[in-house]
PDB file of C-alpha atoms in Angstrom:
ATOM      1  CA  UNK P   1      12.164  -9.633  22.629  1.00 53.00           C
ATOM      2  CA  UNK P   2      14.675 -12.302  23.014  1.00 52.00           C
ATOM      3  CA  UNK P   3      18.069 -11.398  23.926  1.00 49.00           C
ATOM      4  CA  UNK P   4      20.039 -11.670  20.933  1.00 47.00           C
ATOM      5  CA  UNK P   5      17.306  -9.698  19.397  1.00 48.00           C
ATOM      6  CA  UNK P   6      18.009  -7.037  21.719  1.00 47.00           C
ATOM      7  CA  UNK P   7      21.738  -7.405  21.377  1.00 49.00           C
ATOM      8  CA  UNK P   8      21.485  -7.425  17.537  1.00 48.00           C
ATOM      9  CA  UNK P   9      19.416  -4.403  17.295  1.00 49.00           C
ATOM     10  CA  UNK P  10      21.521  -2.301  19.744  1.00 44.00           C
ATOM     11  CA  UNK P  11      25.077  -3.230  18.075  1.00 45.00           C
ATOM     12  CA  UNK P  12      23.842  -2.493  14.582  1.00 45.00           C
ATOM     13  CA  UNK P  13      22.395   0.862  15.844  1.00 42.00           C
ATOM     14  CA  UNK P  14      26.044   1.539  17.048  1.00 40.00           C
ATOM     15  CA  UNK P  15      27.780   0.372  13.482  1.00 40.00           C
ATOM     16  CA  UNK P  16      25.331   2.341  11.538  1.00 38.00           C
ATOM     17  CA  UNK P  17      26.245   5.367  13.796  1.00 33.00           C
ATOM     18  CA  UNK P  18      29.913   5.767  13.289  1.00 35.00           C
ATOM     19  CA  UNK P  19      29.148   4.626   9.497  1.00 36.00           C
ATOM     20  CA  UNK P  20      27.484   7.813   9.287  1.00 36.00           C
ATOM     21  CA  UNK P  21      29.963  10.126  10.681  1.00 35.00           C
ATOM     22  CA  UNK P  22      31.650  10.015   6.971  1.00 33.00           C
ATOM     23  CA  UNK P  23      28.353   9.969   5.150  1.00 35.00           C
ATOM     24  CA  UNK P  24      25.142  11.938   5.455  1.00 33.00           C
ATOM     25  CA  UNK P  25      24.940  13.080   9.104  1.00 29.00           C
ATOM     26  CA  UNK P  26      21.374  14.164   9.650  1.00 28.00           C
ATOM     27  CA  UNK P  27      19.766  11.766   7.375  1.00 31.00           C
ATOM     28  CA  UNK P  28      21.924   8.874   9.261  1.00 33.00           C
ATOM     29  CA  UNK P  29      21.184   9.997  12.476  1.00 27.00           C
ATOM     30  CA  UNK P  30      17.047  10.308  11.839  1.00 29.00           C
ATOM     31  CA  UNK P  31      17.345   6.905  10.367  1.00 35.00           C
ATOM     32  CA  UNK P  32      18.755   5.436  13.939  1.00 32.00           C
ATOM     33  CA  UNK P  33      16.795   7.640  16.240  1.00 30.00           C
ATOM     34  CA  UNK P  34      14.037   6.677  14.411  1.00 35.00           C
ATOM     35  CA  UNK P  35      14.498   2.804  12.705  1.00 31.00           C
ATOM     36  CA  UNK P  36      11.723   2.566  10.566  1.00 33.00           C
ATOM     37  CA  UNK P  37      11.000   6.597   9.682  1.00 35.00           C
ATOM     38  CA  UNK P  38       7.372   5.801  10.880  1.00 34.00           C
ATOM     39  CA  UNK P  39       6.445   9.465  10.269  1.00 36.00           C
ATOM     40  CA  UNK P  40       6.680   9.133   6.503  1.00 35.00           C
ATOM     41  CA  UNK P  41       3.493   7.389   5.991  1.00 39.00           C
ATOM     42  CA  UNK P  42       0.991   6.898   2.421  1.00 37.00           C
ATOM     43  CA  UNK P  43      -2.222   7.620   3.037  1.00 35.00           C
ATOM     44  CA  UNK P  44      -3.273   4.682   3.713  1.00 38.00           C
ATOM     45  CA  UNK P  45      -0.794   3.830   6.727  1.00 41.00           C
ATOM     46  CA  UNK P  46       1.818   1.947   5.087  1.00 43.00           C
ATOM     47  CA  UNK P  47       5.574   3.024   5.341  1.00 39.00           C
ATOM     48  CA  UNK P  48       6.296   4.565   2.400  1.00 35.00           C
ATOM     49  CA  UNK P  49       8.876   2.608  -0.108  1.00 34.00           C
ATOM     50  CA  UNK P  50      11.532   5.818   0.883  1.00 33.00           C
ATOM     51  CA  UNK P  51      11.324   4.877   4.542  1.00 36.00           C
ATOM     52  CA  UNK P  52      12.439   1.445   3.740  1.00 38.00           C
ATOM     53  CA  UNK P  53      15.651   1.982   1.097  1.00 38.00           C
ATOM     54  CA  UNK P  54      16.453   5.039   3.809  1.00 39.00           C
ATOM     55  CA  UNK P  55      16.516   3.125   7.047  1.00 51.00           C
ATOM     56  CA  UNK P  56      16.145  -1.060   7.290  1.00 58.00           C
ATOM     57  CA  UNK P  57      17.937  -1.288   3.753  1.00 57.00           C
ATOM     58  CA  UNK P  58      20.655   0.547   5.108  1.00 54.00           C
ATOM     59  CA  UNK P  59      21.206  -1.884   8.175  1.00 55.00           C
ATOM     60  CA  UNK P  60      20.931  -4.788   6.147  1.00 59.00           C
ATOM     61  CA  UNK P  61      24.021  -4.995   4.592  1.00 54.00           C
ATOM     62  CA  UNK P  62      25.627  -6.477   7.534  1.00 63.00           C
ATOM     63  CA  UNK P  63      23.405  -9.547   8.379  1.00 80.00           C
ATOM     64  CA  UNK P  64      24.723 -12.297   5.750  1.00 83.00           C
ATOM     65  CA  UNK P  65      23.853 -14.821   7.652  1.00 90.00           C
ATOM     66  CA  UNK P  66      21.757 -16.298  10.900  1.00 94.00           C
ATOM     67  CA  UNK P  67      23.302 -15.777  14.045  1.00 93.00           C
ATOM     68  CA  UNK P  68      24.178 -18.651  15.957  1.00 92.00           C
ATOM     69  CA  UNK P  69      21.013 -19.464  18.219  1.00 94.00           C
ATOM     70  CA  UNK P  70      19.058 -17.292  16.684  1.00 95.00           C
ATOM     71  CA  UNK P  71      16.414 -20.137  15.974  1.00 97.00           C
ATOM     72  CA  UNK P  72      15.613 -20.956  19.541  1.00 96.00           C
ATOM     73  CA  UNK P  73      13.802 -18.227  20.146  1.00 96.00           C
ATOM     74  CA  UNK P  74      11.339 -17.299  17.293  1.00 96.00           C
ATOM     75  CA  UNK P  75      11.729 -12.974  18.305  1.00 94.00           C
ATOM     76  CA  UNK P  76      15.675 -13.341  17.660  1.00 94.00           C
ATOM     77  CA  UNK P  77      15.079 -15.126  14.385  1.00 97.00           C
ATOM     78  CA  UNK P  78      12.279 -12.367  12.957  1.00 96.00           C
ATOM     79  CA  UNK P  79      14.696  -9.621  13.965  1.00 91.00           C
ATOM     80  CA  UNK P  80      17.094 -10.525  11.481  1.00 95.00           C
ATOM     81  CA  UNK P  81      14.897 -12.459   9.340  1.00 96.00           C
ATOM     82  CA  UNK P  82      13.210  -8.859   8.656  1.00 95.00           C
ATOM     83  CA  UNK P  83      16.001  -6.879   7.869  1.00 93.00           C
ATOM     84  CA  UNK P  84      17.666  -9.102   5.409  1.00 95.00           C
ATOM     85  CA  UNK P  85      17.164  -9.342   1.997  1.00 94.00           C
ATOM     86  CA  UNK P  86      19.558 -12.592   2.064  1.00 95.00           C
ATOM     87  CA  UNK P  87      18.267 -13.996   4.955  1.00 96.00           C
ATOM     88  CA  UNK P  88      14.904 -13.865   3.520  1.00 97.00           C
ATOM     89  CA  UNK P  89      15.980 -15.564  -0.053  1.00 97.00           C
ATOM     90  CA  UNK P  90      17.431 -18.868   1.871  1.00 97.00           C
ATOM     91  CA  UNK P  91      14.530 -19.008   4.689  1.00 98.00           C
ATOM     92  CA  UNK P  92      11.341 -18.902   2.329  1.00 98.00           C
ATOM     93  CA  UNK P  93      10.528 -21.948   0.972  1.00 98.00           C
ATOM     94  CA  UNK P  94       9.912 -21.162  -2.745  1.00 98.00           C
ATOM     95  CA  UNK P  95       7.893 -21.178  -4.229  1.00 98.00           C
ATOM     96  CA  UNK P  96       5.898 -19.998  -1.500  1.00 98.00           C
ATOM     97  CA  UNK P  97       2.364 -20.625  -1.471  1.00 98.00           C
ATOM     98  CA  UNK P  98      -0.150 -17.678  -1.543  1.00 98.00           C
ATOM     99  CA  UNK P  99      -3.671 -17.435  -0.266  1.00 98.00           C
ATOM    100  CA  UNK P 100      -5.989 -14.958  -1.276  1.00 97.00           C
ATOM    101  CA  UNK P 101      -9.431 -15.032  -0.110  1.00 94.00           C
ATOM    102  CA  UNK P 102      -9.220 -19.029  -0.897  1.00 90.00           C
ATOM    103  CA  UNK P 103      -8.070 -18.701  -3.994  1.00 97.00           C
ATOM    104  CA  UNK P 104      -4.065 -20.085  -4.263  1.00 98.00           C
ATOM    105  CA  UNK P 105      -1.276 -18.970  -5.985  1.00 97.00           C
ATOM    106  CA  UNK P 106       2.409 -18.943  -5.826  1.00 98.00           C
ATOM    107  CA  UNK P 107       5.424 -16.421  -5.607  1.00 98.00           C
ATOM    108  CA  UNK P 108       8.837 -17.398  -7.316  1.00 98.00           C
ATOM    109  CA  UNK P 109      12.229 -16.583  -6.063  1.00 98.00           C
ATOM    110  CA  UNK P 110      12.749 -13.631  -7.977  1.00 97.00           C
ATOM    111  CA  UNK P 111       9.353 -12.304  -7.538  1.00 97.00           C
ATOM    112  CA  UNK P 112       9.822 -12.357  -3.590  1.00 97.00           C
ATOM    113  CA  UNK P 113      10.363  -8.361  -2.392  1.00 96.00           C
ATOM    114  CA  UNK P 114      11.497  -7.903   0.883  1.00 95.00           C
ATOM    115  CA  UNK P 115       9.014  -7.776   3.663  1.00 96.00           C
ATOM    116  CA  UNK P 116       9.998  -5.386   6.538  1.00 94.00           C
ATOM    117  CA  UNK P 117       7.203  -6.098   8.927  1.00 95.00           C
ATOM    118  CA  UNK P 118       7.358  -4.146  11.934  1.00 92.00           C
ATOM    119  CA  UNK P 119      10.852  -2.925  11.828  1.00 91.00           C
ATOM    120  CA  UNK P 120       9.289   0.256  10.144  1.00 86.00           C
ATOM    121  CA  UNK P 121       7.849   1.562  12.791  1.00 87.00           C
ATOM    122  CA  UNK P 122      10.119   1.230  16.054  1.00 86.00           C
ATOM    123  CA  UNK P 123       7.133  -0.904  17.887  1.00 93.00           C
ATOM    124  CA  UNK P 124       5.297  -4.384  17.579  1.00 94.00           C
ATOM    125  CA  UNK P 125       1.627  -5.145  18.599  1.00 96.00           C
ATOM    126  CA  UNK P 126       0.366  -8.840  20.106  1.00 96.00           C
ATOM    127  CA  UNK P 127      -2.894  -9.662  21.255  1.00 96.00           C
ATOM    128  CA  UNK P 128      -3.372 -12.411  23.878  1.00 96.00           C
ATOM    129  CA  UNK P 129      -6.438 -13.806  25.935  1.00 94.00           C
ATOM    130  CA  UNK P 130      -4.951 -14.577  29.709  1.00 93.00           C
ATOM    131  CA  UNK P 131      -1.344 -13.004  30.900  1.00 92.00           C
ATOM    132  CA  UNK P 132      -0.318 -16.672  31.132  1.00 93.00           C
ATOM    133  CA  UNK P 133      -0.467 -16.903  27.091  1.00 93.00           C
ATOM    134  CA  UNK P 134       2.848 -14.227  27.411  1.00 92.00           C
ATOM    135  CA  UNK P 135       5.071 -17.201  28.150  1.00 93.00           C
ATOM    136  CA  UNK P 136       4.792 -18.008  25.253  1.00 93.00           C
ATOM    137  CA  UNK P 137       7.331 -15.572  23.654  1.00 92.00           C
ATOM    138  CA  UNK P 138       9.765 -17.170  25.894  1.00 93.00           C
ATOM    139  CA  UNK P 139       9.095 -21.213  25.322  1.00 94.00           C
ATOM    140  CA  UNK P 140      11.826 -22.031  23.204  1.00 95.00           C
ATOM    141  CA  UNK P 141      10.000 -25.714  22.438  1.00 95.00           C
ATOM    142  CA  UNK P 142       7.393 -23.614  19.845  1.00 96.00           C
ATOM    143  CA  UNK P 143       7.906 -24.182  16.422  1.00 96.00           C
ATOM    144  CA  UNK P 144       4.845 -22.771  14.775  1.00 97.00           C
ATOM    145  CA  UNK P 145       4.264 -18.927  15.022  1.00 97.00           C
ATOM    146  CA  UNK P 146       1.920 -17.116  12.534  1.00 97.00           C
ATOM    147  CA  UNK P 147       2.798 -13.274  12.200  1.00 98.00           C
ATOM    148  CA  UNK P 148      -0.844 -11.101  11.123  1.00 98.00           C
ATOM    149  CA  UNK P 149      -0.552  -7.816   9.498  1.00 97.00           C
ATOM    150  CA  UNK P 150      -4.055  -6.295  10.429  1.00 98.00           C
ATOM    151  CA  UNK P 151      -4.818  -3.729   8.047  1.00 97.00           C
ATOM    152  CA  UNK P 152      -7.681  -2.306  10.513  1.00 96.00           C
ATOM    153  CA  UNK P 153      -9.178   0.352   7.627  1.00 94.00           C
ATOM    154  CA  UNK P 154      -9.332  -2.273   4.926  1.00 95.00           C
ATOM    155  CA  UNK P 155     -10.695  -4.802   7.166  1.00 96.00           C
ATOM    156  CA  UNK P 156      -8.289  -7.560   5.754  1.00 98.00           C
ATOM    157  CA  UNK P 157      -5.538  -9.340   7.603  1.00 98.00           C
ATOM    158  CA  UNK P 158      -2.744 -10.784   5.758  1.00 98.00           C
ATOM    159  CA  UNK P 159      -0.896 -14.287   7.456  1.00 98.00           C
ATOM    160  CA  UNK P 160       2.662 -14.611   7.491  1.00 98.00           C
ATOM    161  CA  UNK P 161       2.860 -18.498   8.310  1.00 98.00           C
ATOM    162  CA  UNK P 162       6.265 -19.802  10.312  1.00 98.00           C
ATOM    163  CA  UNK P 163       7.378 -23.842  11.401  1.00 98.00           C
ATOM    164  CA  UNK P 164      11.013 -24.657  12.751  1.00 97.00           C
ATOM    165  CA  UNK P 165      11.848 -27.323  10.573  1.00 97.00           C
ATOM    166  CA  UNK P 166      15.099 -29.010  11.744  1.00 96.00           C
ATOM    167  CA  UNK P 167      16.001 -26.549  13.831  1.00 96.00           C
ATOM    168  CA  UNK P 168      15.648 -23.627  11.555  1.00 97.00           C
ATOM    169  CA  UNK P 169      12.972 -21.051  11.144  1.00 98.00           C
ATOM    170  CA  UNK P 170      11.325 -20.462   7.719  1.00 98.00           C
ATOM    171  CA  UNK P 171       8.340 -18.934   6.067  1.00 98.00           C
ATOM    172  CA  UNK P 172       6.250 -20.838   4.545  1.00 98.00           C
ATOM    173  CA  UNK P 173       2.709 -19.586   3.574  1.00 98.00           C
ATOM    174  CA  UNK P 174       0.890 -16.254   3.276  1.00 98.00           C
ATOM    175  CA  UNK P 175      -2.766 -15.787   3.291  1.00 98.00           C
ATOM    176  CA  UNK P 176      -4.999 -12.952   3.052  1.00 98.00           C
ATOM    177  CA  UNK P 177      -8.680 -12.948   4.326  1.00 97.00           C
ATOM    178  CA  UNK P 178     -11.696 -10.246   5.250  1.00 97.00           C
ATOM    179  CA  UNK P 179     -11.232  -9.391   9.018  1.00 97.00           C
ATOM    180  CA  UNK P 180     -14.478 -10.892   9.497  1.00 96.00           C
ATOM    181  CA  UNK P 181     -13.448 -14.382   9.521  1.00 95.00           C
ATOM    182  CA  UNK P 182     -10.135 -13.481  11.996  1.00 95.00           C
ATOM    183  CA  UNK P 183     -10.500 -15.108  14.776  1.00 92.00           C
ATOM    184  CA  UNK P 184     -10.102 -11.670  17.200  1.00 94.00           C
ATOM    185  CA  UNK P 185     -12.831 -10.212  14.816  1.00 95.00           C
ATOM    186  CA  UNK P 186     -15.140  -8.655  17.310  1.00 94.00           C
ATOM    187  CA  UNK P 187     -11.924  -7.081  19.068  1.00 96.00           C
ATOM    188  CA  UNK P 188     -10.515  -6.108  16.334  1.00 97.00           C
ATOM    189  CA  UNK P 189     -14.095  -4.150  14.765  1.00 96.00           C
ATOM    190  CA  UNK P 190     -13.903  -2.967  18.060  1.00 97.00           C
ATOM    191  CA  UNK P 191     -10.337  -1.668  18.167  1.00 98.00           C
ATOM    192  CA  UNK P 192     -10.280  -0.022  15.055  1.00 97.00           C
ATOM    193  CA  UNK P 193     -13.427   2.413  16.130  1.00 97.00           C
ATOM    194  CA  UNK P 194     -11.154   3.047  19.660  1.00 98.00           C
ATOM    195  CA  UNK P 195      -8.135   3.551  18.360  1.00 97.00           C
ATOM    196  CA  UNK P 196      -9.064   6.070  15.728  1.00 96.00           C
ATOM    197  CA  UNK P 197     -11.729   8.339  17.913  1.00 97.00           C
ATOM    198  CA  UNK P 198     -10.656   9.639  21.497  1.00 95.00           C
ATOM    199  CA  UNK P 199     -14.744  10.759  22.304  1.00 97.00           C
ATOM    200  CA  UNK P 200     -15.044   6.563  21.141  1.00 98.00           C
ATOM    201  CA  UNK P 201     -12.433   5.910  23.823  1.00 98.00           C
ATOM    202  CA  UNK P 202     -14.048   7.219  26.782  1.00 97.00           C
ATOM    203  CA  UNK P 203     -17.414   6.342  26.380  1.00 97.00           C
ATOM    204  CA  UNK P 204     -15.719   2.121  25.984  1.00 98.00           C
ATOM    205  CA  UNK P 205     -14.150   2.786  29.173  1.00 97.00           C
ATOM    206  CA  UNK P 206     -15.493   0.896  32.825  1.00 97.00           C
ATOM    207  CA  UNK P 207     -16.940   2.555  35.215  1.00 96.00           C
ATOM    208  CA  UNK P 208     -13.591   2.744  36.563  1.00 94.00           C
ATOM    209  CA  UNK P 209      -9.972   1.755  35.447  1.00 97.00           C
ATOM    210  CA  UNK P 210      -6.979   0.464  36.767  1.00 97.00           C
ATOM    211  CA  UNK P 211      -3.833   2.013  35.551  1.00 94.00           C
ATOM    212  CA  UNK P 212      -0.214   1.658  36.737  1.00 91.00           C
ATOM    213  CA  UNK P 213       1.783   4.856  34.696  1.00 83.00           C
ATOM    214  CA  UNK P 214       5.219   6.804  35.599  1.00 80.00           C
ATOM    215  CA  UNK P 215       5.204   8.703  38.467  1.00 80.00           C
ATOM    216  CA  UNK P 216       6.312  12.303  37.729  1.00 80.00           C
ATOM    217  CA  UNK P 217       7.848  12.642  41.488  1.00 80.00           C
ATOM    218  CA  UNK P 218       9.862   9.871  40.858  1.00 81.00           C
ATOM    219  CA  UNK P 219      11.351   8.351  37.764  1.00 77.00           C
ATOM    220  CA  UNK P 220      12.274   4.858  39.305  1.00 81.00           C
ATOM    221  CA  UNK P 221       8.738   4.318  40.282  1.00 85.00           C
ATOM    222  CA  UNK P 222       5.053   3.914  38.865  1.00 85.00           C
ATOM    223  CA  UNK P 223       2.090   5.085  40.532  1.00 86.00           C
ATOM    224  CA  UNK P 224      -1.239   2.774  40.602  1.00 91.00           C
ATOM    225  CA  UNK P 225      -4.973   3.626  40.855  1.00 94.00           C
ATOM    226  CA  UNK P 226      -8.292   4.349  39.213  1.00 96.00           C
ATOM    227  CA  UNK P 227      -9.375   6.710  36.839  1.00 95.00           C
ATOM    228  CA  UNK P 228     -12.851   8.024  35.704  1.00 96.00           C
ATOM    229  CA  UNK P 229     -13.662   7.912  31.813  1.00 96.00           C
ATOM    230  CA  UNK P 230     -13.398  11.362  31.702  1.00 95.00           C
ATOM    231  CA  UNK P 231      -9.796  11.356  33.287  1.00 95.00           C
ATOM    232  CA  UNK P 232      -8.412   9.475  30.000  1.00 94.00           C
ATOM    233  CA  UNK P 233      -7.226  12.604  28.084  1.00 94.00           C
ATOM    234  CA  UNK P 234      -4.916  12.901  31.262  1.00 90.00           C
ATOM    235  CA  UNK P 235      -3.281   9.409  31.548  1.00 89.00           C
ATOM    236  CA  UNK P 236      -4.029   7.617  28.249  1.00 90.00           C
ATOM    237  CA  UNK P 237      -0.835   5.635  26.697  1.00 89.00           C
ATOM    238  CA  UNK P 238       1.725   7.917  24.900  1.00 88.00           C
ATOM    239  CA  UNK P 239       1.079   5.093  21.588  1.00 92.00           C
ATOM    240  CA  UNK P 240      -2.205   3.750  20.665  1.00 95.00           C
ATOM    241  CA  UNK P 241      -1.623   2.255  16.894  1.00 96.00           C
ATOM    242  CA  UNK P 242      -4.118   3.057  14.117  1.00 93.00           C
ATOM    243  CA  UNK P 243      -4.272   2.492  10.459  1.00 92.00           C
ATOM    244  CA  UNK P 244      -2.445  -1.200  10.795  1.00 92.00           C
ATOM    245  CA  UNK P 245      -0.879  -3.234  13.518  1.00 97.00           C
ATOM    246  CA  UNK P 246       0.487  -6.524  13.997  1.00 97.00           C
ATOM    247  CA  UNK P 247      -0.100  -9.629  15.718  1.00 96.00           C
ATOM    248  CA  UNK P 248       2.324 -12.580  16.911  1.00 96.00           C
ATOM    249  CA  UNK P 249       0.986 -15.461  17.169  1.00 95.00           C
ATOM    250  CA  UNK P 250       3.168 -17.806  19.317  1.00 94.00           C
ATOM    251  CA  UNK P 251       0.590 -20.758  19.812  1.00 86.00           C
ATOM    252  CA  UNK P 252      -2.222 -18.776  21.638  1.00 87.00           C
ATOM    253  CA  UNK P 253      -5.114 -20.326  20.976  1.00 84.00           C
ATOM    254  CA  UNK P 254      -7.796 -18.051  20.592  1.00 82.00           C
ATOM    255  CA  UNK P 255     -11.334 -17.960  21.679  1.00 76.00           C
ATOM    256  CA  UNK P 256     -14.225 -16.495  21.817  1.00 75.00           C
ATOM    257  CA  UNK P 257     -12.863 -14.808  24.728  1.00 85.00           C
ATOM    258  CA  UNK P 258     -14.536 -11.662  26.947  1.00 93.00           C
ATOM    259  CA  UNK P 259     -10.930 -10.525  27.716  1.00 96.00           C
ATOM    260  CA  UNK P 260      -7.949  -9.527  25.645  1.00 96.00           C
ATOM    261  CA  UNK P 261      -5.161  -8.043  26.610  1.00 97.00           C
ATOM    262  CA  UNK P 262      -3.769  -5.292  23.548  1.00 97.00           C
ATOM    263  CA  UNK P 263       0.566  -5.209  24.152  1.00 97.00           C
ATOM    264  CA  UNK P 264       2.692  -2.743  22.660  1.00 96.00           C
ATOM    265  CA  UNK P 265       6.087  -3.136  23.067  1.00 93.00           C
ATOM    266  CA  UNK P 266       9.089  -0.817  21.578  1.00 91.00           C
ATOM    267  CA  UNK P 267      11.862  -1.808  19.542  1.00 87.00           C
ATOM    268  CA  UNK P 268      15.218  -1.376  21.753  1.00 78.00           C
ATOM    269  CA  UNK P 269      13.847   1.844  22.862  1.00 81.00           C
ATOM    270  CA  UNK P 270      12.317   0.378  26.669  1.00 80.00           C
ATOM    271  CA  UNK P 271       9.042   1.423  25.928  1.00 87.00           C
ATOM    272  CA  UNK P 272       6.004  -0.807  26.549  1.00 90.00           C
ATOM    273  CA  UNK P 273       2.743  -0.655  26.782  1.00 94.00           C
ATOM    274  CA  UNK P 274      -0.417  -3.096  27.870  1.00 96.00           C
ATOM    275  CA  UNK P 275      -4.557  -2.619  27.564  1.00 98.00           C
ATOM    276  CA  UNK P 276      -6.653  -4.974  28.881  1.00 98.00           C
ATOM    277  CA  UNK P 277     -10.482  -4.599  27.675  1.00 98.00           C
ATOM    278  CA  UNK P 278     -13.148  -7.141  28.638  1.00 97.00           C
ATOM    279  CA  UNK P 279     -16.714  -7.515  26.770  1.00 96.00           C
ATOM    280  CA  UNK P 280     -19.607  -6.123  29.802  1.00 96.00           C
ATOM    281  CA  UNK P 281     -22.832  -6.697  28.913  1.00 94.00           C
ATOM    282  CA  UNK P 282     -22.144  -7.028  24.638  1.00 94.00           C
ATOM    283  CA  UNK P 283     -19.600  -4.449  24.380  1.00 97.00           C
ATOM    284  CA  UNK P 284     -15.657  -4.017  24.696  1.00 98.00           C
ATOM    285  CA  UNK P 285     -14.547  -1.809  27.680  1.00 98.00           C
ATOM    286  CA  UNK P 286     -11.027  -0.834  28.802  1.00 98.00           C
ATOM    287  CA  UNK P 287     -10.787  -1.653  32.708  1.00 98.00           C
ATOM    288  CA  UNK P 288      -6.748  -1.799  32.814  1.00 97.00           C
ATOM    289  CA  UNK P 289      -3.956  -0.337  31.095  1.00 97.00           C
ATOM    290  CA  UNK P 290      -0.359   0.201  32.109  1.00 92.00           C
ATOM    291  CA  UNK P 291       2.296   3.016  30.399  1.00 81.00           C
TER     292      UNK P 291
END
């Protein structure tokens, strides 16, 4: 993330802290340790509507309007694009154009309700083919970035379109389409068996696997090696997202690639995360990850 992302997110954690030493203390102080209340799911993955009025609603009121150079980078505009119910109303261009399976339709100003994206769950996913995509994040010339929600158990992914049009950031299409036709299909079929079964997990691991993890004798280093498949209980990522996850899109292009690297990366809390699996004879296999 960008750094007035990062500065954003931090300073309104602070406001919303001494905001609740005169209100609700332990509600106020679950909502900050934990931004999005990612425990209090539906059944079907989603944050629940309770989790949103209790936590990003909250923070909202005090983004009225785009920081100043928040548009360079597209990760500082989405931060408070995300949280703001204002924000949202002046950078959708209405009405905004809907696609559903190829069939179009269009949402109205008053029939927009705000979308949260991943600010409801503390973390954000990306999927890239070659470490050199990453840059990308960084390249403050890119003016097209597509956010996908990836509902993995439904098997649809729904396209949150963005372009920088003079200089300023704004949503401008949604579609909605059968996971089949993503590009990252055959990963993501793949993914959502892995992520959801731990026996699944070991048997799509490499003969061996490089991983580069905390070392317990020393918290200002990592320790590096290889594990066996049946090692992964043991050293497996603290997070491995099920249910639904999201994808930035900052101009990769995809391909039918044998590689992709799966990123996880925390909201403001330092934690990240990175799988690499690579397709070995027809099937996906881990043979990297770092925690």
């Amino acid at each position: 993330m960008g750094a007035i992302l990062r500065d954003s997110l931090i300073l309104r954690k602070q406001t919303f802290i001494k905001k609740c030493a005169s209100g609700v203390v332990l509600g106020c102080l679950l909502a900050v340790v934990n931004i999005g209340c990612s425990d209090r799911k539906t059944a079907g993955g989603e944050p629940s509507a309770a989790a949103d009025s209790v936590s990003v609603d909250t923070l909202e009121q005090d983004i009225t309007e785009m920081p100043r150079g928040a548009d360079e980078l597209f990760d500082d505009f989405i931060f408070n694009f995300a949280v703001s119910r204002k924000l949202q109303q002046e950078r959708i261009s209405f009405p905004l154009l809907v696609k559903t399976n190829g069939r179009e339709s269009h949402v109205q100003q008053n029939q927009w309700k705000t979308e949260h994206f991943f600010m409801d769950q503390d973390y954000y996913t990306m999927i890239f083919d070659t470490h050199e995509e990453m840059e990308l994040m960084k390249d403050t010339s890119v003016s097209h970035v597509v956010i996908e929600k990836i509902y993995l158990d439904k098997k649809t992914v729904r396209q949150y379109v963005f372009n920088r049009i003079g200089g300023r950031w704004m949503m401008q299409e949604i579609s909605e389409n059968p996971i089949e036709q993503n590009t990252n299909a055959s990963f993501l079929q793949f993914y959502q068996h892995f992520a959801s079964d731990e026996a699944f997990q070991i048997q799509s691991m490499n003969t061996t696997v490089e991983f580069t993890s905390p070392n317990p004798d020393d918290d200002f280093s990592n320790q590096t090696g290889e594990i066996l498949p049946e090692q992964w209980p043991s050293f497996k990522p603290a997070l491995i997202p099920q249910g639904f996850i999201y994808n930035i899109i900052y101009g990769q292009q995809y391909k039918d690639s044998d590689e992709k690297i799966f990123v996880i990366h925390g909201i403001a809390n330092g934690f990240a995360s990175e799988m690499t699996f690579r397709k070995i004879r027809g099937s996906w296999k881990l043979v990297k990850f770092n925690s």
